[in-house]
mmCIF file of C-alpha atoms in Angstrom:
data_model
loop_
_atom_site.group_PDB
_atom_site.id
_atom_site.type_symbol
_atom_site.label_atom_id
_atom_site.label_comp_id
_atom_site.label_asym_id
_atom_site.label_seq_id
_atom_site.Cartn_x
_atom_site.Cartn_y
_atom_site.Cartn_z
ATOM 1 C CA MET R 1349 92.220 60.043 131.526
ATOM 2 C CA ASN R 1350 93.627 59.979 127.976
ATOM 3 C CA ILE R 1351 94.866 63.498 127.202
ATOM 4 C CA VAL R 1352 93.862 63.187 123.525
ATOM 5 C CA LEU R 1353 90.294 62.284 124.467
ATOM 6 C CA LEU R 1354 90.153 65.120 127.002
ATOM 7 C CA ILE R 1355 91.347 67.717 124.464
ATOM 8 C CA ASN R 1356 88.915 66.530 121.811
ATOM 9 C CA GLU R 1357 85.946 66.453 124.185
ATOM 10 C CA PHE R 1358 86.772 69.968 125.381
ATOM 11 C CA THR R 1359 87.068 71.184 121.776
ATOM 12 C CA ILE R 1360 83.710 69.705 120.748
ATOM 13 C CA VAL R 1361 81.953 71.285 123.734
ATOM 14 C CA ASN R 1362 83.793 74.591 123.363
ATOM 15 C CA LEU R 1363 83.026 74.970 119.650
ATOM 16 C CA THR R 1364 79.395 73.973 120.173
ATOM 17 C CA ILE R 1365 78.996 76.598 122.906
ATOM 18 C CA LEU R 1366 80.632 79.261 120.725
ATOM 19 C CA GLY R 1367 78.273 78.417 117.854
ATOM 20 C CA ILE R 1368 75.226 78.656 120.110
ATOM 21 C CA ILE R 1369 76.401 81.988 121.544
ATOM 22 C CA LEU R 1370 76.682 83.392 118.022
ATOM 23 C CA LEU R 1371 73.148 82.250 117.179
ATOM 24 C CA LEU R 1372 71.767 83.768 120.388
ATOM 25 C CA LYS R 1373 73.314 87.207 119.779
ATOM 26 C CA ARG R 1374 70.764 89.874 118.901
ATOM 27 C CA PRO R 1375 70.336 91.320 116.403
ATOM 28 C CA LEU R 1376 71.209 88.109 114.589
ATOM 29 C CA GLY R 1377 73.136 89.149 111.494
ATOM 30 C CA ILE R 1378 73.817 86.872 108.554
ATOM 31 C CA GLN R 1379 77.554 87.090 109.296
ATOM 32 C CA ASN R 1380 76.890 85.572 112.736
ATOM 33 C CA MET R 1381 74.923 82.716 111.177
ATOM 34 C CA VAL R 1382 77.723 82.004 108.696
ATOM 35 C CA LEU R 1383 80.325 82.187 111.463
ATOM 36 C CA SER R 1384 78.296 79.750 113.584
ATOM 37 C CA LEU R 1385 78.396 77.310 110.640
ATOM 38 C CA LEU R 1386 82.182 77.799 110.472
ATOM 39 C CA VAL R 1387 82.332 76.914 114.172
ATOM 40 C CA PHE R 1388 80.038 73.861 114.026
ATOM 41 C CA ILE R 1389 81.831 72.264 111.053
ATOM 42 C CA PRO R 1390 85.152 71.575 112.844
ATOM 43 C CA ALA R 1391 83.207 70.420 115.918
ATOM 44 C CA VAL R 1392 81.651 67.683 113.773
ATOM 45 C CA ALA R 1393 85.034 66.895 112.206
ATOM 46 C CA ILE R 1394 86.663 66.509 115.632
ATOM 47 C CA LEU R 1395 83.763 64.297 116.720
ATOM 48 C CA PHE R 1396 84.304 62.035 113.692
ATOM 49 C CA ASN R 1397 88.065 61.813 114.322
ATOM 50 C CA THR R 1398 87.351 60.898 117.933
ATOM 51 C CA LEU R 1399 84.889 58.197 116.842
ATOM 52 C CA LEU R 1400 87.505 56.904 114.402
ATOM 53 C CA TYR R 1401 90.180 56.836 117.080
ATOM 54 C CA TYR R 1402 87.984 54.807 119.417
ATOM 55 C CA ASP R 1403 86.580 52.417 116.779
ATOM 56 C CA LEU R 1404 83.064 53.824 116.966
ATOM 57 C CA VAL R 1405 82.557 54.890 113.355
ATOM 58 C CA GLY R 1406 80.989 51.515 112.583
ATOM 59 C CA LYS R 1407 78.169 52.331 114.985
ATOM 60 C CA PHE R 1408 77.619 55.771 113.442
ATOM 61 C CA PRO R 1409 78.407 55.383 109.707
ATOM 62 C CA ILE R 1410 76.398 58.504 108.834
ATOM 63 C CA ALA R 1411 79.145 60.490 110.590
ATOM 64 C CA LEU R 1412 81.407 59.638 107.643
ATOM 65 C CA ILE R 1413 79.166 61.390 105.112
ATOM 66 C CA LEU R 1414 78.307 64.249 107.438
ATOM 67 C CA THR R 1415 81.936 65.041 108.247
ATOM 68 C CA PHE R 1416 83.302 65.075 104.709
ATOM 69 C CA SER R 1417 80.263 66.967 103.414
ATOM 70 C CA LEU R 1418 80.541 69.704 106.033
ATOM 71 C CA ASN R 1419 84.302 69.947 105.541
ATOM 72 C CA MET R 1420 83.702 70.753 101.887
ATOM 73 C CA LEU R 1421 81.381 73.595 102.903
ATOM 74 C CA TRP R 1422 83.885 75.255 105.243
ATOM 75 C CA SER R 1423 86.014 77.083 102.660
ATOM 76 C CA PRO R 1424 83.088 78.573 100.661
ATOM 77 C CA ALA R 1425 81.439 79.554 103.974
ATOM 78 C CA PHE R 1426 84.637 81.280 105.119
ATOM 79 C CA TYR R 1427 84.833 83.221 101.849
ATOM 80 C CA LEU R 1428 81.183 84.234 102.294
ATOM 81 C CA TYR R 1429 82.005 85.389 105.841
ATOM 82 C CA VAL R 1430 84.855 87.529 104.486
ATOM 83 C CA LEU R 1431 82.532 89.069 101.886
ATOM 84 C CA LEU R 1432 79.997 89.911 104.599
ATOM 85 C CA MET R 1433 82.704 91.402 106.822
ATOM 86 C CA THR R 1434 83.803 93.672 103.971
ATOM 87 C CA GLY R 1435 80.358 95.155 103.435
ATOM 88 C CA VAL R 1436 79.111 93.010 100.559
ATOM 89 C CA MET R 1437 75.324 92.689 100.552
ATOM 90 C CA TYR R 1438 75.221 89.047 99.486
ATOM 91 C CA LYS R 1439 72.252 87.751 97.499
ATOM 92 C CA PRO R 1440 72.284 84.090 96.403
ATOM 93 C CA GLN R 1441 72.413 83.551 92.637
ATOM 94 C CA GLN R 1442 72.279 80.469 90.441
ATOM 95 C CA LYS R 1443 75.933 80.828 89.469
ATOM 96 C CA ASP R 1444 76.886 80.363 93.132
ATOM 97 C CA ALA R 1445 76.079 76.666 92.732
ATOM 98 C CA ILE R 1446 79.601 76.270 91.315
ATOM 99 C CA HIS R 1447 80.870 76.462 94.894
ATOM 100 C CA LEU R 1448 79.079 73.189 95.638
ATOM 101 C CA ILE R 1449 80.943 71.156 92.982
ATOM 102 C CA PRO R 1450 83.654 69.913 95.422
ATOM 103 C CA LEU R 1451 80.887 68.858 97.802
ATOM 104 C CA MET R 1452 79.146 66.867 95.055
ATOM 105 C CA ILE R 1453 82.390 65.125 94.083
ATOM 106 C CA SER R 1454 83.075 64.323 97.735
ATOM 107 C CA LEU R 1455 79.636 62.729 98.122
ATOM 108 C CA MET R 1456 80.154 60.689 94.948
ATOM 109 C CA VAL R 1457 83.460 59.358 96.301
ATOM 110 C CA ILE R 1458 82.502 58.733 99.936
ATOM 111 C CA THR R 1459 78.855 57.596 99.724
ATOM 112 C CA PRO R 1460 79.571 54.200 98.043
ATOM 113 C CA MET R 1461 81.631 53.242 101.104
ATOM 114 C CA LEU R 1462 78.421 53.100 103.148
ATOM 115 C CA PHE R 1463 77.102 50.315 100.903
ATOM 116 C CA LEU R 1464 80.065 48.023 101.439
ATOM 117 C CA PRO R 1465 79.409 44.808 103.401
ATOM 118 C CA LYS R 1466 79.607 45.591 107.112
ATOM 119 C CA ASP R 1467 82.768 43.557 107.683
ATOM 120 C CA GLU R 1468 84.514 45.180 104.729
ATOM 121 C CA PHE R 1469 83.402 48.647 105.835
ATOM 122 C CA LEU R 1470 84.714 48.088 109.367
ATOM 123 C CA PHE R 1471 88.004 46.752 107.960
ATOM 124 C CA VAL R 1472 88.473 49.876 105.802
ATOM 125 C CA ILE R 1473 87.691 52.174 108.736
ATOM 126 C CA GLU R 1474 89.997 50.312 111.099
ATOM 127 C CA ASN R 1475 92.788 50.180 108.532
ATOM 128 C CA SER R 1476 92.450 53.936 107.911
ATOM 129 C CA LYS R 1477 94.254 54.539 111.204
ATOM 130 C CA ARG R 1478 97.408 53.259 109.527
ATOM 131 C CA ILE R 1479 96.824 53.755 105.803
ATOM 132 C CA LEU R 1480 94.131 56.090 104.557
ATOM 133 C CA PRO R 1481 91.934 54.601 101.806
ATOM 134 C CA TRP R 1482 92.187 56.277 98.425
ATOM 135 C CA GLN R 1483 88.759 57.833 98.942
ATOM 136 C CA PHE R 1484 89.952 59.674 102.056
ATOM 137 C CA ASN R 1485 93.180 60.750 100.361
ATOM 138 C CA LEU R 1486 91.317 62.074 97.321
ATOM 139 C CA VAL R 1487 88.817 64.044 99.396
ATOM 140 C CA ASN R 1488 91.562 65.364 101.697
ATOM 141 C CA LEU R 1489 93.527 66.506 98.660
ATOM 142 C CA MET R 1490 90.453 68.254 97.254
ATOM 143 C CA LEU R 1491 89.854 69.838 100.645
ATOM 144 C CA ALA R 1492 93.418 71.114 100.818
ATOM 145 C CA LEU R 1493 93.283 72.587 97.304
ATOM 146 C CA GLN R 1494 89.893 74.124 98.032
ATOM 147 C CA CYS R 1495 91.244 75.760 101.194
ATOM 148 C CA VAL R 1496 94.190 77.229 99.309
ATOM 149 C CA VAL R 1497 91.927 78.711 96.615
ATOM 150 C CA TYR R 1498 89.340 80.205 98.955
ATOM 151 C CA VAL R 1499 91.839 81.463 101.516
ATOM 152 C CA THR R 1500 93.775 83.152 98.713
ATOM 153 C CA LEU R 1501 90.590 84.762 97.375
ATOM 154 C CA SER R 1502 89.693 85.843 100.909
ATOM 155 C CA TYR R 1503 93.105 87.401 101.473
ATOM 156 C CA ILE R 1504 92.919 89.300 98.172
ATOM 157 C CA LYS R 1505 89.434 90.557 99.035
ATOM 158 C CA LEU R 1506 90.527 91.694 102.496
ATOM 159 C CA LYS R 1507 93.611 93.444 101.162
ATOM 160 C CA LYS R 1508 91.546 95.279 98.548
ATOM 161 C CA TYR R 1509 88.910 96.260 101.098
ATOM 162 C CA ASN R 1510 91.442 97.537 103.639
ATOM 163 C CA HIS R 1511 92.980 99.627 100.870
ATOM 164 C CA GLU R 1512 89.623 100.997 99.727
ATOM 165 C CA VAL R 1513 88.388 102.095 103.161
ATOM 166 C CA LYS R 1514 91.471 104.286 103.525
ATOM 167 C CA ASN R 1515 90.405 106.067 100.360
ATOM 168 C CA LEU R 1516 86.888 106.637 101.687
ATOM 169 C CA PHE R 1517 86.969 107.269 105.442
ATOM 170 C CA SER R 1518 88.971 109.338 107.909
ATOM 171 C CA ASP R 1519 88.202 106.902 110.752
ATOM 172 C CA ILE R 1520 88.524 103.220 109.899
ATOM 173 C CA GLN R 1521 88.971 101.695 113.340
ATOM 174 C CA LYS R 1522 85.468 100.216 113.509
ATOM 175 C CA ILE R 1523 85.260 99.074 109.896
ATOM 176 C CA SER R 1524 88.770 97.832 109.117
ATOM 177 C CA VAL R 1525 89.364 94.091 109.167
ATOM 178 C CA PHE R 1526 93.151 93.897 109.354
ATOM 179 C CA TRP R 1527 92.709 91.359 112.140
ATOM 180 C CA LEU R 1528 91.115 88.954 109.656
ATOM 181 C CA GLN R 1529 94.250 89.108 107.525
ATOM 182 C CA GLY R 1530 96.247 88.183 110.603
ATOM 183 C CA LEU R 1531 93.862 85.341 111.321
ATOM 184 C CA ILE R 1532 94.344 83.968 107.805
ATOM 185 C CA THR R 1533 98.107 83.989 108.364
ATOM 186 C CA ILE R 1534 97.676 82.029 111.603
ATOM 187 C CA ALA R 1535 95.299 79.600 109.896
ATOM 188 C CA LEU R 1536 97.827 79.019 107.114
ATOM 189 C CA VAL R 1537 100.487 78.191 109.679
ATOM 190 C CA LEU R 1538 98.085 75.718 111.278
ATOM 191 C CA PHE R 1539 97.249 74.275 107.857
ATOM 192 C CA VAL R 1540 100.918 73.735 106.959
ATOM 193 C CA THR R 1541 101.552 72.214 110.392
ATOM 194 C CA ILE R 1542 98.620 69.813 110.398
ATOM 195 C CA PHE R 1543 98.118 68.489 106.871
ATOM 196 C CA PRO R 1544 101.592 67.088 106.018
ATOM 197 C CA PRO R 1545 101.623 64.683 108.992
ATOM 198 C CA ILE R 1546 98.092 63.405 108.414
ATOM 199 C CA ILE R 1547 98.614 62.986 104.657
ATOM 200 C CA TYR R 1548 102.198 61.748 104.501
ATOM 201 C CA PHE R 1549 102.888 60.199 107.885
ATOM 202 C CA GLN R 1550 99.408 58.898 108.715
ATOM 203 C CA LYS R 1551 99.749 59.960 112.362
ATOM 204 C CA LEU R 1552 96.191 60.157 113.617
ATOM 205 C CA ASP R 1553 97.351 60.792 117.209
ATOM 206 C CA TYR R 1554 99.304 63.847 116.024
ATOM 207 C CA PHE R 1555 96.281 65.080 114.120
ATOM 208 C CA LEU R 1556 93.907 64.573 117.051
ATOM 209 C CA PHE R 1557 96.234 66.332 119.486
ATOM 210 C CA PHE R 1558 97.361 69.474 117.678
ATOM 211 C CA LEU R 1559 94.342 70.242 115.487
ATOM 212 C CA PRO R 1560 91.896 70.785 118.395
ATOM 213 C CA ILE R 1561 94.366 73.061 120.197
ATOM 214 C CA GLY R 1562 94.772 75.207 117.087
ATOM 215 C CA LEU R 1563 91.029 75.289 116.434
ATOM 216 C CA ASN R 1564 90.267 76.406 119.995
ATOM 217 C CA CYS R 1565 92.740 79.286 119.771
ATOM 218 C CA ILE R 1566 91.574 80.473 116.335
ATOM 219 C CA TYR R 1567 87.847 80.261 116.992
ATOM 220 C CA LEU R 1568 88.009 81.842 120.433
ATOM 221 C CA PHE R 1569 89.773 84.814 118.844
ATOM 222 C CA LEU R 1570 87.439 84.941 115.840
ATOM 223 C CA VAL R 1571 84.247 84.804 117.890
ATOM 224 C CA PHE R 1572 85.605 87.303 120.440
ATOM 225 C CA LYS R 1573 86.449 89.820 117.702
ATOM 226 C CA THR R 1574 83.065 89.368 116.080
ATOM 227 C CA LEU R 1575 81.086 89.728 119.311
ATOM 228 C CA SER R 1576 83.183 92.540 120.771
ATOM 229 C CA SER R 1577 82.984 94.670 117.638
ATOM 230 C CA PRO R 1578 80.008 96.981 117.142
ATOM 231 C CA ILE R 1579 77.887 96.739 114.020
ATOM 232 C CA LEU R 1580 80.480 97.227 111.319
ATOM 233 C CA PHE R 1581 78.354 98.725 108.626
ATOM 234 C CA THR R 1582 75.963 101.452 109.682
ATOM 235 C CA PRO R 1583 73.636 102.859 107.000
ATOM 236 C CA LYS R 1584 76.005 105.829 106.499
ATOM 237 C CA VAL R 1585 79.014 103.560 106.007
ATOM 238 C CA ARG R 1586 77.128 101.319 103.578
ATOM 239 C CA GLU R 1587 75.990 104.411 101.672
ATOM 240 C CA VAL R 1588 79.586 105.514 101.090
ATOM 241 C CA LEU R 1589 80.727 102.004 100.103
ATOM 242 C CA SER R 1590 77.769 101.571 97.755
ATOM 243 C CA LEU R 1591 78.310 104.976 96.171
ATOM 244 C CA LYS R 1592 81.959 104.167 95.492
ATOM 245 C CA ASN R 1593 81.022 100.824 93.899
ATOM 246 C CA GLU R 1594 78.320 102.466 91.781
ATOM 247 C CA ILE R 1595 80.793 105.055 90.482
ATOM 248 C CA ASP R 1596 83.388 102.395 89.649
ATOM 249 C CA ASP R 1597 80.787 100.244 87.863
ATOM 250 C CA LYS R 1598 79.449 103.207 85.897
ATOM 251 C CA LEU R 1599 82.916 104.212 84.718
ATOM 252 C CA LYS R 1600 83.692 100.621 83.790
ATOM 253 C CA ASN R 1601 80.432 100.093 81.888
ATOM 254 C CA ASN R 1602 80.816 103.352 79.990
ATOM 255 C CA GLY R 1603 84.395 102.546 79.086
ATOM 256 C CA ARG R 1604 85.585 105.776 80.680
ATOM 257 C CA SER R 1605 88.151 106.433 83.346
ATOM 258 C CA LEU R 1606 89.705 109.502 84.856
ATOM 259 C CA SER R 1607 93.342 110.032 84.023
ATOM 260 C CA THR R 1608 95.506 109.299 87.054
ATOM 261 C CA LYS R 1609 98.767 110.665 85.691
ATOM 262 C CA ALA R 1610 100.491 112.951 88.134
ATOM 263 C CA SER R 1611 100.897 115.608 85.413
ATOM 264 C CA ASP R 1612 97.184 115.751 84.547
ATOM 265 C CA PRO R 1613 96.111 119.449 84.812
ATOM 266 C CA GLN R 1614 92.623 118.480 86.005
ATOM 267 C CA LEU R 1615 93.994 116.469 88.924
ATOM 268 C CA SER R 1616 96.460 119.220 89.759
ATOM 269 C CA ASN R 1617 93.628 121.754 89.914
ATOM 270 C CA ILE R 1618 91.553 119.439 92.144
ATOM 271 C CA ALA R 1619 94.506 118.933 94.494
ATOM 272 C CA GLU R 1620 94.979 122.705 94.833
ATOM 273 C CA ARG R 1621 91.274 123.163 95.572
ATOM 274 C CA LEU R 1622 91.422 120.491 98.253
ATOM 275 C CA LEU R 1623 94.486 122.018 99.923
ATOM 276 C CA CYS R 1624 92.905 125.476 99.953
ATOM 277 C CA PHE R 1625 89.626 124.116 101.294
ATOM 278 C CA PHE R 1626 91.376 122.282 104.121
ATOM 279 C CA GLU R 1627 93.390 125.350 105.095
ATOM 280 C CA GLU R 1628 90.387 127.656 105.043
ATOM 281 C CA HIS R 1629 87.478 125.542 106.312
ATOM 282 C CA LYS R 1630 89.239 122.870 108.422
ATOM 283 C CA PRO R 1631 86.808 120.024 107.556
ATOM 284 C CA TYR R 1632 89.179 117.550 109.205
ATOM 285 C CA LEU R 1633 87.949 118.686 112.635
ATOM 286 C CA ASN R 1634 84.741 116.752 111.961
ATOM 287 C CA PRO R 1635 85.410 113.222 113.307
ATOM 288 C CA GLU R 1636 82.720 111.804 110.978
ATOM 289 C CA LEU R 1637 84.343 113.175 107.817
ATOM 290 C CA ASN R 1638 84.326 110.813 104.842
ATOM 291 C CA ILE R 1639 84.947 111.279 101.155
ATOM 292 C CA LYS R 1640 81.233 111.525 100.333
ATOM 293 C CA LEU R 1641 80.741 114.351 102.825
ATOM 294 C CA LEU R 1642 83.843 116.142 101.578
ATOM 295 C CA SER R 1643 82.624 115.740 98.003
ATOM 296 C CA GLU R 1644 79.365 117.430 98.944
ATOM 297 C CA GLN R 1645 81.203 120.258 100.717
ATOM 298 C CA THR R 1646 83.682 120.955 97.905
ATOM 299 C CA GLY R 1647 81.598 120.083 94.841
ATOM 300 C CA ILE R 1648 84.344 117.702 93.651
ATOM 301 C CA LEU R 1649 83.278 114.252 92.468
ATOM 302 C CA ILE R 1650 84.506 111.310 94.551
ATOM 303 C CA HIS R 1651 86.476 109.519 91.838
ATOM 304 C CA PRO R 1652 88.592 112.481 90.684
ATOM 305 C CA MET R 1653 89.056 113.579 94.300
ATOM 306 C CA SER R 1654 90.464 110.187 95.242
ATOM 307 C CA ALA R 1655 92.706 110.183 92.163
ATOM 308 C CA ALA R 1656 94.021 113.672 92.981
ATOM 309 C CA LEU R 1657 94.788 112.669 96.553
ATOM 310 C CA ASN R 1658 96.660 109.523 95.577
ATOM 311 C CA GLN R 1659 98.469 110.817 92.488
ATOM 312 C CA GLN R 1660 99.029 114.515 93.115
ATOM 313 C CA ILE R 1661 99.282 114.746 96.892
ATOM 314 C CA GLY R 1662 100.616 111.224 97.372
ATOM 315 C CA MET R 1663 98.269 110.190 100.187
ATOM 316 C CA ASN R 1664 95.052 108.273 100.568
ATOM 317 C CA PHE R 1665 92.056 110.039 102.093
ATOM 318 C CA TYR R 1666 92.650 108.548 105.549
ATOM 319 C CA ASP R 1667 96.288 109.653 105.804
ATOM 320 C CA PHE R 1668 95.592 113.048 104.229
ATOM 321 C CA VAL R 1669 92.860 113.974 106.721
ATOM 322 C CA ASN R 1670 94.752 112.635 109.719
ATOM 323 C CA SER R 1671 97.912 114.520 108.727
ATOM 324 C CA TYR R 1672 95.930 117.759 109.022
ATOM 325 C CA ARG R 1673 94.497 116.642 112.349
ATOM 326 C CA ILE R 1674 97.977 115.969 113.699
ATOM 327 C CA LYS R 1675 99.223 119.364 112.466
ATOM 328 C CA TYR R 1676 96.296 120.994 114.260
ATOM 329 C CA ALA R 1677 97.107 119.079 117.460
ATOM 330 C CA ILE R 1678 100.756 120.128 117.158
ATOM 331 C CA ASP R 1679 99.699 123.769 116.805
ATOM 332 C CA LEU R 1680 97.771 123.426 120.050
ATOM 333 C CA MET R 1681 100.737 121.779 121.767
ATOM 334 C CA ASN R 1682 103.073 124.515 120.543
ATOM 335 C CA GLU R 1683 101.099 127.192 122.315
ATOM 336 C CA GLN R 1684 102.826 128.855 125.240
ATOM 337 C CA ASN R 1685 100.768 127.202 127.963
ATOM 338 C CA VAL R 1686 101.249 123.711 126.540
ATOM 339 C CA GLU R 1687 100.574 121.850 129.802
ATOM 340 C CA LYS R 1688 96.954 122.939 129.928
ATOM 341 C CA TYR R 1689 96.067 120.608 127.049
ATOM 342 C CA LYS R 1690 95.589 117.007 128.122
ATOM 343 C CA ILE R 1691 95.925 114.249 125.547
ATOM 344 C CA ASP R 1692 92.193 113.473 125.557
ATOM 345 C CA PHE R 1693 91.464 117.141 124.896
ATOM 346 C CA LEU R 1694 93.893 117.176 121.956
ATOM 347 C CA ILE R 1695 92.306 114.027 120.540
ATOM 348 C CA GLN R 1696 88.821 115.487 120.691
ATOM 349 C CA GLU R 1697 89.755 118.959 119.450
ATOM 350 C CA SER R 1698 91.754 117.713 116.462
ATOM 351 C CA GLY R 1699 88.961 115.479 115.136
ATOM 352 C CA PHE R 1700 90.106 112.035 116.275
ATOM 353 C CA LYS R 1701 87.743 109.536 117.881
ATOM 354 C CA SER R 1702 90.317 107.088 119.235
ATOM 355 C CA ARG R 1703 93.421 107.436 121.388
ATOM 356 C CA SER R 1704 95.144 104.543 119.587
ATOM 357 C CA VAL R 1705 94.538 106.065 116.144
ATOM 358 C CA PHE R 1706 95.757 109.450 117.391
ATOM 359 C CA TYR R 1707 98.977 107.959 118.785
ATOM 360 C CA SER R 1708 99.594 105.971 115.608
ATOM 361 C CA ALA R 1709 99.021 108.992 113.337
ATOM 362 C CA PHE R 1710 101.117 111.244 115.591
ATOM 363 C CA LYS R 1711 104.019 108.793 115.543
ATOM 364 C CA LYS R 1712 103.776 108.483 111.762
ATOM 365 C CA GLU R 1713 103.717 112.262 111.255
ATOM 366 C CA THR R 1714 106.382 113.322 113.806
ATOM 367 C CA GLY R 1715 108.422 110.205 114.539
ATOM 368 C CA CYS R 1716 107.703 110.440 118.268
ATOM 369 C CA THR R 1717 104.836 110.044 120.723
ATOM 370 C CA PRO R 1718 102.747 113.005 121.946
ATOM 371 C CA SER R 1719 104.392 112.765 125.373
ATOM 372 C CA GLU R 1720 107.872 112.837 123.870
ATOM 373 C CA PHE R 1721 106.917 115.767 121.654
ATOM 374 C CA ARG R 1722 105.466 117.660 124.617
ATOM 375 C CA GLN R 1723 108.604 117.062 126.685
ATOM 376 C CA VAL R 1724 110.795 118.449 123.907
ATOM 377 C CA ASN R 1725 108.627 121.564 123.758
ATOM 378 C CA LEU R 1726 108.794 121.999 127.522
ATOM 379 C CA ASN R 1727 112.572 121.769 127.448
ATOM 380 C CA LYS R 1728 112.706 124.402 124.721
ATOM 381 C CA ASN R 1729 110.604 126.786 126.799
ATOM 382 C CA VAL R 1730 112.769 126.395 129.890
#
């Protein structure tokens, strides 16, 4: 059997199954519905390329319109998925229609091809295996530019979000989306690998062989991460994110902002209050600690607290809290009977919820692993 046909058939079936699995997951979140659309779109595109390869497009001309139309929806849908994965409560607005402009242009360019005489239409389709018609080249160019714009916007949004959650939460393992940034990097590599040959060298075989392999790898990973992760945004998490956004919007609308200069006396005073509070009350031992809860406990507003942490103390909220947790764990390990404390006990007692986060924070704070640190202490006591 032709290996190209086998790979494409497997990809179509695989992507279709993944899309159905996403739609069957309960509760069905809007991010799962958007992701299922992201999965179905390349399945249709691979189907069209397969039809083109085997001279079957003439029998299914509607596949031409369907493929190019769906392709133009992929990038906006991916950006919407990123927004949903970063806690944005999306509500459609009239201004969002601007995202459909590339789709409209694509339809205006491709649709007239369906009204060509049948013989001329079949000639254009057949010839496209060697030389792409200008309509295909124009739409492919638009698609490439659209992907660059939306992927860039997505990357910026993810980077901003991953920075913000470290200023709001002491445990970000379940709500961080660093893996999506990695996925974008992989997708860009695939994009750079695939598009030059299809655009400049007109190698349809190359396109049909490598694109499905890349799509299978990316979507298997993406769907696995989505399904294996718990609900990202619990009501408490959304409350903190919403409160932060409300504060930022209020300051922006009022034309006011808190000074973030390291020499600001107000920030210096807030930093001292935070340090004293942490030493005396040990709030970091609460694994659910976030900046909203700490604000309520200290009486310090969120915005100036975050500014004091970043500018005066030189840490974000996440690193600041975890540094105290590690110091507490080290104090326990430094006790005379150090062997009685197992790692899981240290993790729980010091306020961590995850072994991996504990190890990462411990390594960052001490330069060694907990086991290495414990061994050094044992040698000192011998």
